[in-house]
mmCIF file of C-alpha atoms in Angstrom:
data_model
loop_
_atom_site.group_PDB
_atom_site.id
_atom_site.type_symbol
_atom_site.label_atom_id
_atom_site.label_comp_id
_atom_site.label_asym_id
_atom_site.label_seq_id
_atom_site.Cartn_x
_atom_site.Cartn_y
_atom_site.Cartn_z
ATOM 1 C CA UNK A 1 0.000 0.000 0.000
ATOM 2 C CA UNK A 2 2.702 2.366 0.819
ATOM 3 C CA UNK A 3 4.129 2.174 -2.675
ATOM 4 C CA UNK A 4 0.672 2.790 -4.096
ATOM 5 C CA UNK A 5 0.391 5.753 -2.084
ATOM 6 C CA UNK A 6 3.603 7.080 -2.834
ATOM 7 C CA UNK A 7 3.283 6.681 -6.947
ATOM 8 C CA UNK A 8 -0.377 8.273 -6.864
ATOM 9 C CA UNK A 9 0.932 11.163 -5.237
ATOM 10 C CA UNK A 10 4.307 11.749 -7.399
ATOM 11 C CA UNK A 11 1.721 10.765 -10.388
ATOM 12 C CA UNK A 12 -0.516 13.659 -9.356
ATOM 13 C CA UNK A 13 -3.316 10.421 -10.137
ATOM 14 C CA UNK A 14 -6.650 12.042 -10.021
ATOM 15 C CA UNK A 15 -5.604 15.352 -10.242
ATOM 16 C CA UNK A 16 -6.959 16.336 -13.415
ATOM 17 C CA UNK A 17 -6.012 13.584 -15.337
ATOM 18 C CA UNK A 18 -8.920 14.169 -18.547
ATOM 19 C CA UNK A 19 -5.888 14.672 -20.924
ATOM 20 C CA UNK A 20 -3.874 11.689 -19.834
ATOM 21 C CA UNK A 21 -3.991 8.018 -20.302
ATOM 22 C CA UNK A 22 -2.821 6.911 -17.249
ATOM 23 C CA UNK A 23 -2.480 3.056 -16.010
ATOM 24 C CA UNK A 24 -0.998 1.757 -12.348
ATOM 25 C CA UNK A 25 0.058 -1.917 -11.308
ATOM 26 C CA UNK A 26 2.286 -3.059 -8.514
ATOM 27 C CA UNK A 27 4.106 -5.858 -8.061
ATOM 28 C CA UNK A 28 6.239 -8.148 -5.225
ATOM 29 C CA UNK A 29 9.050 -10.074 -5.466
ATOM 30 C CA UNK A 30 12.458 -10.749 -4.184
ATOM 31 C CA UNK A 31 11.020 -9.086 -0.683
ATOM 32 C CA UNK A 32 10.045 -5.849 -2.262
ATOM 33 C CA UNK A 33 7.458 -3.738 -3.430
ATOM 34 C CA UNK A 34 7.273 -1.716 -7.065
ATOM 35 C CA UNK A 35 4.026 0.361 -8.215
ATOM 36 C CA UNK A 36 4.191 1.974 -11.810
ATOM 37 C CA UNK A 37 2.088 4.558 -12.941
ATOM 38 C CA UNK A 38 2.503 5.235 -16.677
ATOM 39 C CA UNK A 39 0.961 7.973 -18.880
ATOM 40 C CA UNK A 40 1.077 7.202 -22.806
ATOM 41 C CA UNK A 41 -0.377 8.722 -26.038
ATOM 42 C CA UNK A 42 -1.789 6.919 -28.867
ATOM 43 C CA UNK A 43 -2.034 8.423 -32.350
ATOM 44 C CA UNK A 44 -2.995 6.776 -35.861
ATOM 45 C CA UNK A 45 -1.969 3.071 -33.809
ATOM 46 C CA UNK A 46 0.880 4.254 -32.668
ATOM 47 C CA UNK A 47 1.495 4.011 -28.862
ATOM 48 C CA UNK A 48 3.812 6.705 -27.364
ATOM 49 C CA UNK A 49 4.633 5.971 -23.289
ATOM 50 C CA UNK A 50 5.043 9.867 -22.218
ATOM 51 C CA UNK A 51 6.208 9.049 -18.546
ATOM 52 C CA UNK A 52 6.457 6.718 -16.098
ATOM 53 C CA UNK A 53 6.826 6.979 -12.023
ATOM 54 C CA UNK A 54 7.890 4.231 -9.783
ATOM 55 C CA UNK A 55 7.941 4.196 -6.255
ATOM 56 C CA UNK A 56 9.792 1.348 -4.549
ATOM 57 C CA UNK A 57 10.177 0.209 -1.600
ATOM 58 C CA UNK A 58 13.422 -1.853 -1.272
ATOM 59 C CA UNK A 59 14.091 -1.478 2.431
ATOM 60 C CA UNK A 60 17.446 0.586 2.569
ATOM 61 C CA UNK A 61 19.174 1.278 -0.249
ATOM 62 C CA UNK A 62 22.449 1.129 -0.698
ATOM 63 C CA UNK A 63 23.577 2.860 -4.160
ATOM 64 C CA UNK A 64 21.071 4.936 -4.825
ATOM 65 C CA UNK A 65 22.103 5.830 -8.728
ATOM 66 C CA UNK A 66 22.501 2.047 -9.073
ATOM 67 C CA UNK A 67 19.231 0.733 -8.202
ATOM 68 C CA UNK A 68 17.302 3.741 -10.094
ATOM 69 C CA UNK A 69 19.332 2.612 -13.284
ATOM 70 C CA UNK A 70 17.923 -1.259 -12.281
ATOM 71 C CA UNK A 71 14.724 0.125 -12.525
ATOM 72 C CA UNK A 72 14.216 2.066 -15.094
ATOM 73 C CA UNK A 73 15.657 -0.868 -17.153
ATOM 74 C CA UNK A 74 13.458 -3.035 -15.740
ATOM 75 C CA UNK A 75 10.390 -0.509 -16.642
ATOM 76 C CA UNK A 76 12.277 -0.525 -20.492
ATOM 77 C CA UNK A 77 12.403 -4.083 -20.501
ATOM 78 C CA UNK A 78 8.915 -4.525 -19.654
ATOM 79 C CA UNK A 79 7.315 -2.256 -22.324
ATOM 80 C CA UNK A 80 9.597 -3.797 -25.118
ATOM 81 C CA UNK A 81 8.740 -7.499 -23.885
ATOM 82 C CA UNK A 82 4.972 -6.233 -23.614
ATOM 83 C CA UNK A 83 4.726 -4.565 -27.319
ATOM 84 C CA UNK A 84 6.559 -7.084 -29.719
ATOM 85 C CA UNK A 85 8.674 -9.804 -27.640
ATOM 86 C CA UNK A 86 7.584 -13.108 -28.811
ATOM 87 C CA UNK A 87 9.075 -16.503 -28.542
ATOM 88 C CA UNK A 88 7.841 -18.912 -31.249
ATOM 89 C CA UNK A 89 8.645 -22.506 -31.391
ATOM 90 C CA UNK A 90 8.063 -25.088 -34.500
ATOM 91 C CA UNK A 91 8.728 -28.603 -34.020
ATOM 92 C CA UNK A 92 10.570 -28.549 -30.506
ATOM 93 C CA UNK A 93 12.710 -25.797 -31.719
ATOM 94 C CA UNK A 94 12.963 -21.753 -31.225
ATOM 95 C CA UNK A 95 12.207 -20.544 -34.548
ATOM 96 C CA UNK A 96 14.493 -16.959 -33.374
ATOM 97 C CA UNK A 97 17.852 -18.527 -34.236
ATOM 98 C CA UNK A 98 19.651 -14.671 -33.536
ATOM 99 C CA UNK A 99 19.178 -11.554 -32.274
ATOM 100 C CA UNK A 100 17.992 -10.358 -35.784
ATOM 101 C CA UNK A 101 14.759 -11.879 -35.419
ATOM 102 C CA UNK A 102 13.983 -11.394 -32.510
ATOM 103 C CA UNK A 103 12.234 -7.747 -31.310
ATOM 104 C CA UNK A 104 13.589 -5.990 -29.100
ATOM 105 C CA UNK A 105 12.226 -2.311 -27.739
ATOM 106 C CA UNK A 106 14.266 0.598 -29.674
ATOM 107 C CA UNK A 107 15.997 3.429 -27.620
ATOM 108 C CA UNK A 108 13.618 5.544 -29.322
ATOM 109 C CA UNK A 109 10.740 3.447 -28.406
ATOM 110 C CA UNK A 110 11.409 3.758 -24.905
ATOM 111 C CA UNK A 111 9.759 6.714 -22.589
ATOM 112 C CA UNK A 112 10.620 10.145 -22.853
ATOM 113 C CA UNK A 113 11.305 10.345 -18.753
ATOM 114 C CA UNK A 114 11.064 7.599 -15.630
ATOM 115 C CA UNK A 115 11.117 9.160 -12.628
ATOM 116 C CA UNK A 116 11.978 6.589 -9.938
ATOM 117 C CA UNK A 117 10.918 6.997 -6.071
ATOM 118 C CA UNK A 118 12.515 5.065 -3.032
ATOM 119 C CA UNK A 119 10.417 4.422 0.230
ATOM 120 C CA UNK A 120 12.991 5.780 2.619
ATOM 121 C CA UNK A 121 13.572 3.227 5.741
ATOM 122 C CA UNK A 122 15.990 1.609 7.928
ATOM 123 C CA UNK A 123 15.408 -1.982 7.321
ATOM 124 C CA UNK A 124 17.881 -4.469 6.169
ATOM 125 C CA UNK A 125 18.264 -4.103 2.258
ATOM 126 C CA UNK A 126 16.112 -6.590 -0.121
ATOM 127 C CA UNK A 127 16.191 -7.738 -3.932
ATOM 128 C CA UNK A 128 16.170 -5.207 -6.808
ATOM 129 C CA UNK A 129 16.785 -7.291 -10.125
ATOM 130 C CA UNK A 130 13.639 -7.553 -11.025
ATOM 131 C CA UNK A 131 10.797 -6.232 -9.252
ATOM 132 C CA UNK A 132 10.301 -3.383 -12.001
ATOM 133 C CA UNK A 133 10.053 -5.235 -15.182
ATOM 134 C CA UNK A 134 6.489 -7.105 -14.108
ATOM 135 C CA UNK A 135 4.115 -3.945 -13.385
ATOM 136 C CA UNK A 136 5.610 -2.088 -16.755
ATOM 137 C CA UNK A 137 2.932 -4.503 -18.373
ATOM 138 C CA UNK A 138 0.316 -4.083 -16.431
ATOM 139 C CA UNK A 139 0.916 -0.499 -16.180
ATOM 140 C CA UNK A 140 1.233 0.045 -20.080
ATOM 141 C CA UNK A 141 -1.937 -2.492 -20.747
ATOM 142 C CA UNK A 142 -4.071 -0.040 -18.310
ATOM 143 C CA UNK A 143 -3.176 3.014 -19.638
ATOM 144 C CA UNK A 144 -3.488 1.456 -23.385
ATOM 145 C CA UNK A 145 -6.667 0.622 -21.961
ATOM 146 C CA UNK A 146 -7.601 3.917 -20.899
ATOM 147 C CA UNK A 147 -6.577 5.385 -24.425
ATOM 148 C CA UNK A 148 -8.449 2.888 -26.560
ATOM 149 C CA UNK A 149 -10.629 1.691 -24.812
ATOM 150 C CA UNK A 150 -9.352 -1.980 -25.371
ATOM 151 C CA UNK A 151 -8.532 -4.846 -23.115
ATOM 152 C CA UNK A 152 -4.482 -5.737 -23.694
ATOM 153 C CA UNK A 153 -4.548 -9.129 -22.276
ATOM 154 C CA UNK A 154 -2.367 -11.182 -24.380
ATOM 155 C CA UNK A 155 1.329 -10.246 -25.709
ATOM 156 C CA UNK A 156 2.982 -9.406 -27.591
ATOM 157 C CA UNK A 157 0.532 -6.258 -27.303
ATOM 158 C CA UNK A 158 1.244 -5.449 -31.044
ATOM 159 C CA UNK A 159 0.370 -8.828 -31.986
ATOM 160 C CA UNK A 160 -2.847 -8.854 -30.455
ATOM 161 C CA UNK A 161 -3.762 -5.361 -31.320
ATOM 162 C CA UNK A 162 -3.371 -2.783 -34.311
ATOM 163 C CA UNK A 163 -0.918 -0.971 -32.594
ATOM 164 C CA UNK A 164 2.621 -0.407 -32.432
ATOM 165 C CA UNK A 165 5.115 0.853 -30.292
ATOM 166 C CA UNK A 166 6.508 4.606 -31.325
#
């Protein structure tokens, strides 16, 4: 709950929000707590992700620039793996054989700012790897969501859906 506070208020969620498309998920793992709030636009099927916030709650932190760079690649991660990342297999074998055919999310696909909150505490430290990647999808299939007014339930997003990551 704390983490849900904390991202609704960095978010300014509810505060006028009739020209955003704004979606929230949370997420626990590793012994701590992520909540995402991201804000995209879509125009002619393209999907934009403005901003994203993240508050986290990771007990004490250690390296401060460290972990924010852990999760704001985990938030990157999770919109590319959301939009296009798909694994296909034909006859007990990956059909990706490289890199080159496989998709992954574009530096220019990726959001124009993550902002990236810490709970501040004095408890022993907890896992950071990979508590951010999970609520990017959830986050990014709400506020899709919110600006079409379609369910994103299956991924890759872009797949599933006339639209495409810009």
């Amino acid at each position: 709950a704390g983490v849900l506070k904390l991202v609704k208020e960095k978010s300014n969620w509810g505060i006028d929000d009739s020209s955003s498309n704004k979606g929230v998920a949370a997420y626990f793992c590793h012994n701590s707590y992520v909540a995402e709030v991201m804000d995209v636009v879509v125009e002619n099927n393209q999907a934009k992700v403005k901003k994203v916030w993240c508050a986290v709650d990771c007990r004490i932190v250690i390296n401060k620039e460290g972990a924010t760079n852990m999760i704001q690649g985990g938030v990157i991660d999770g919109i590319g793996h959301a939009m296009h990342s798909e694994l296909r297999f034909e006859n007990g074998s990956s059909v990706h054989k490289n890199f080159d055919t496989y998709n992954f999310i574009r530096h220019s696909q990726s959001p124009s700012e993550i902002e990236v909150f810490f709970v501040e505490n004095d408890i022993t430290p907890t896992g950071l790897g990979e508590p951010s990647l999970p609520p990017a999808v959830g986050a990014l299939a709400n506020a899709l969501y919110k600006a079409t007014g379609s369910r994103f339930y299956h991924q890759p997003f872009s797949k599933h859906h006339e639209i495409s990551l810009g």
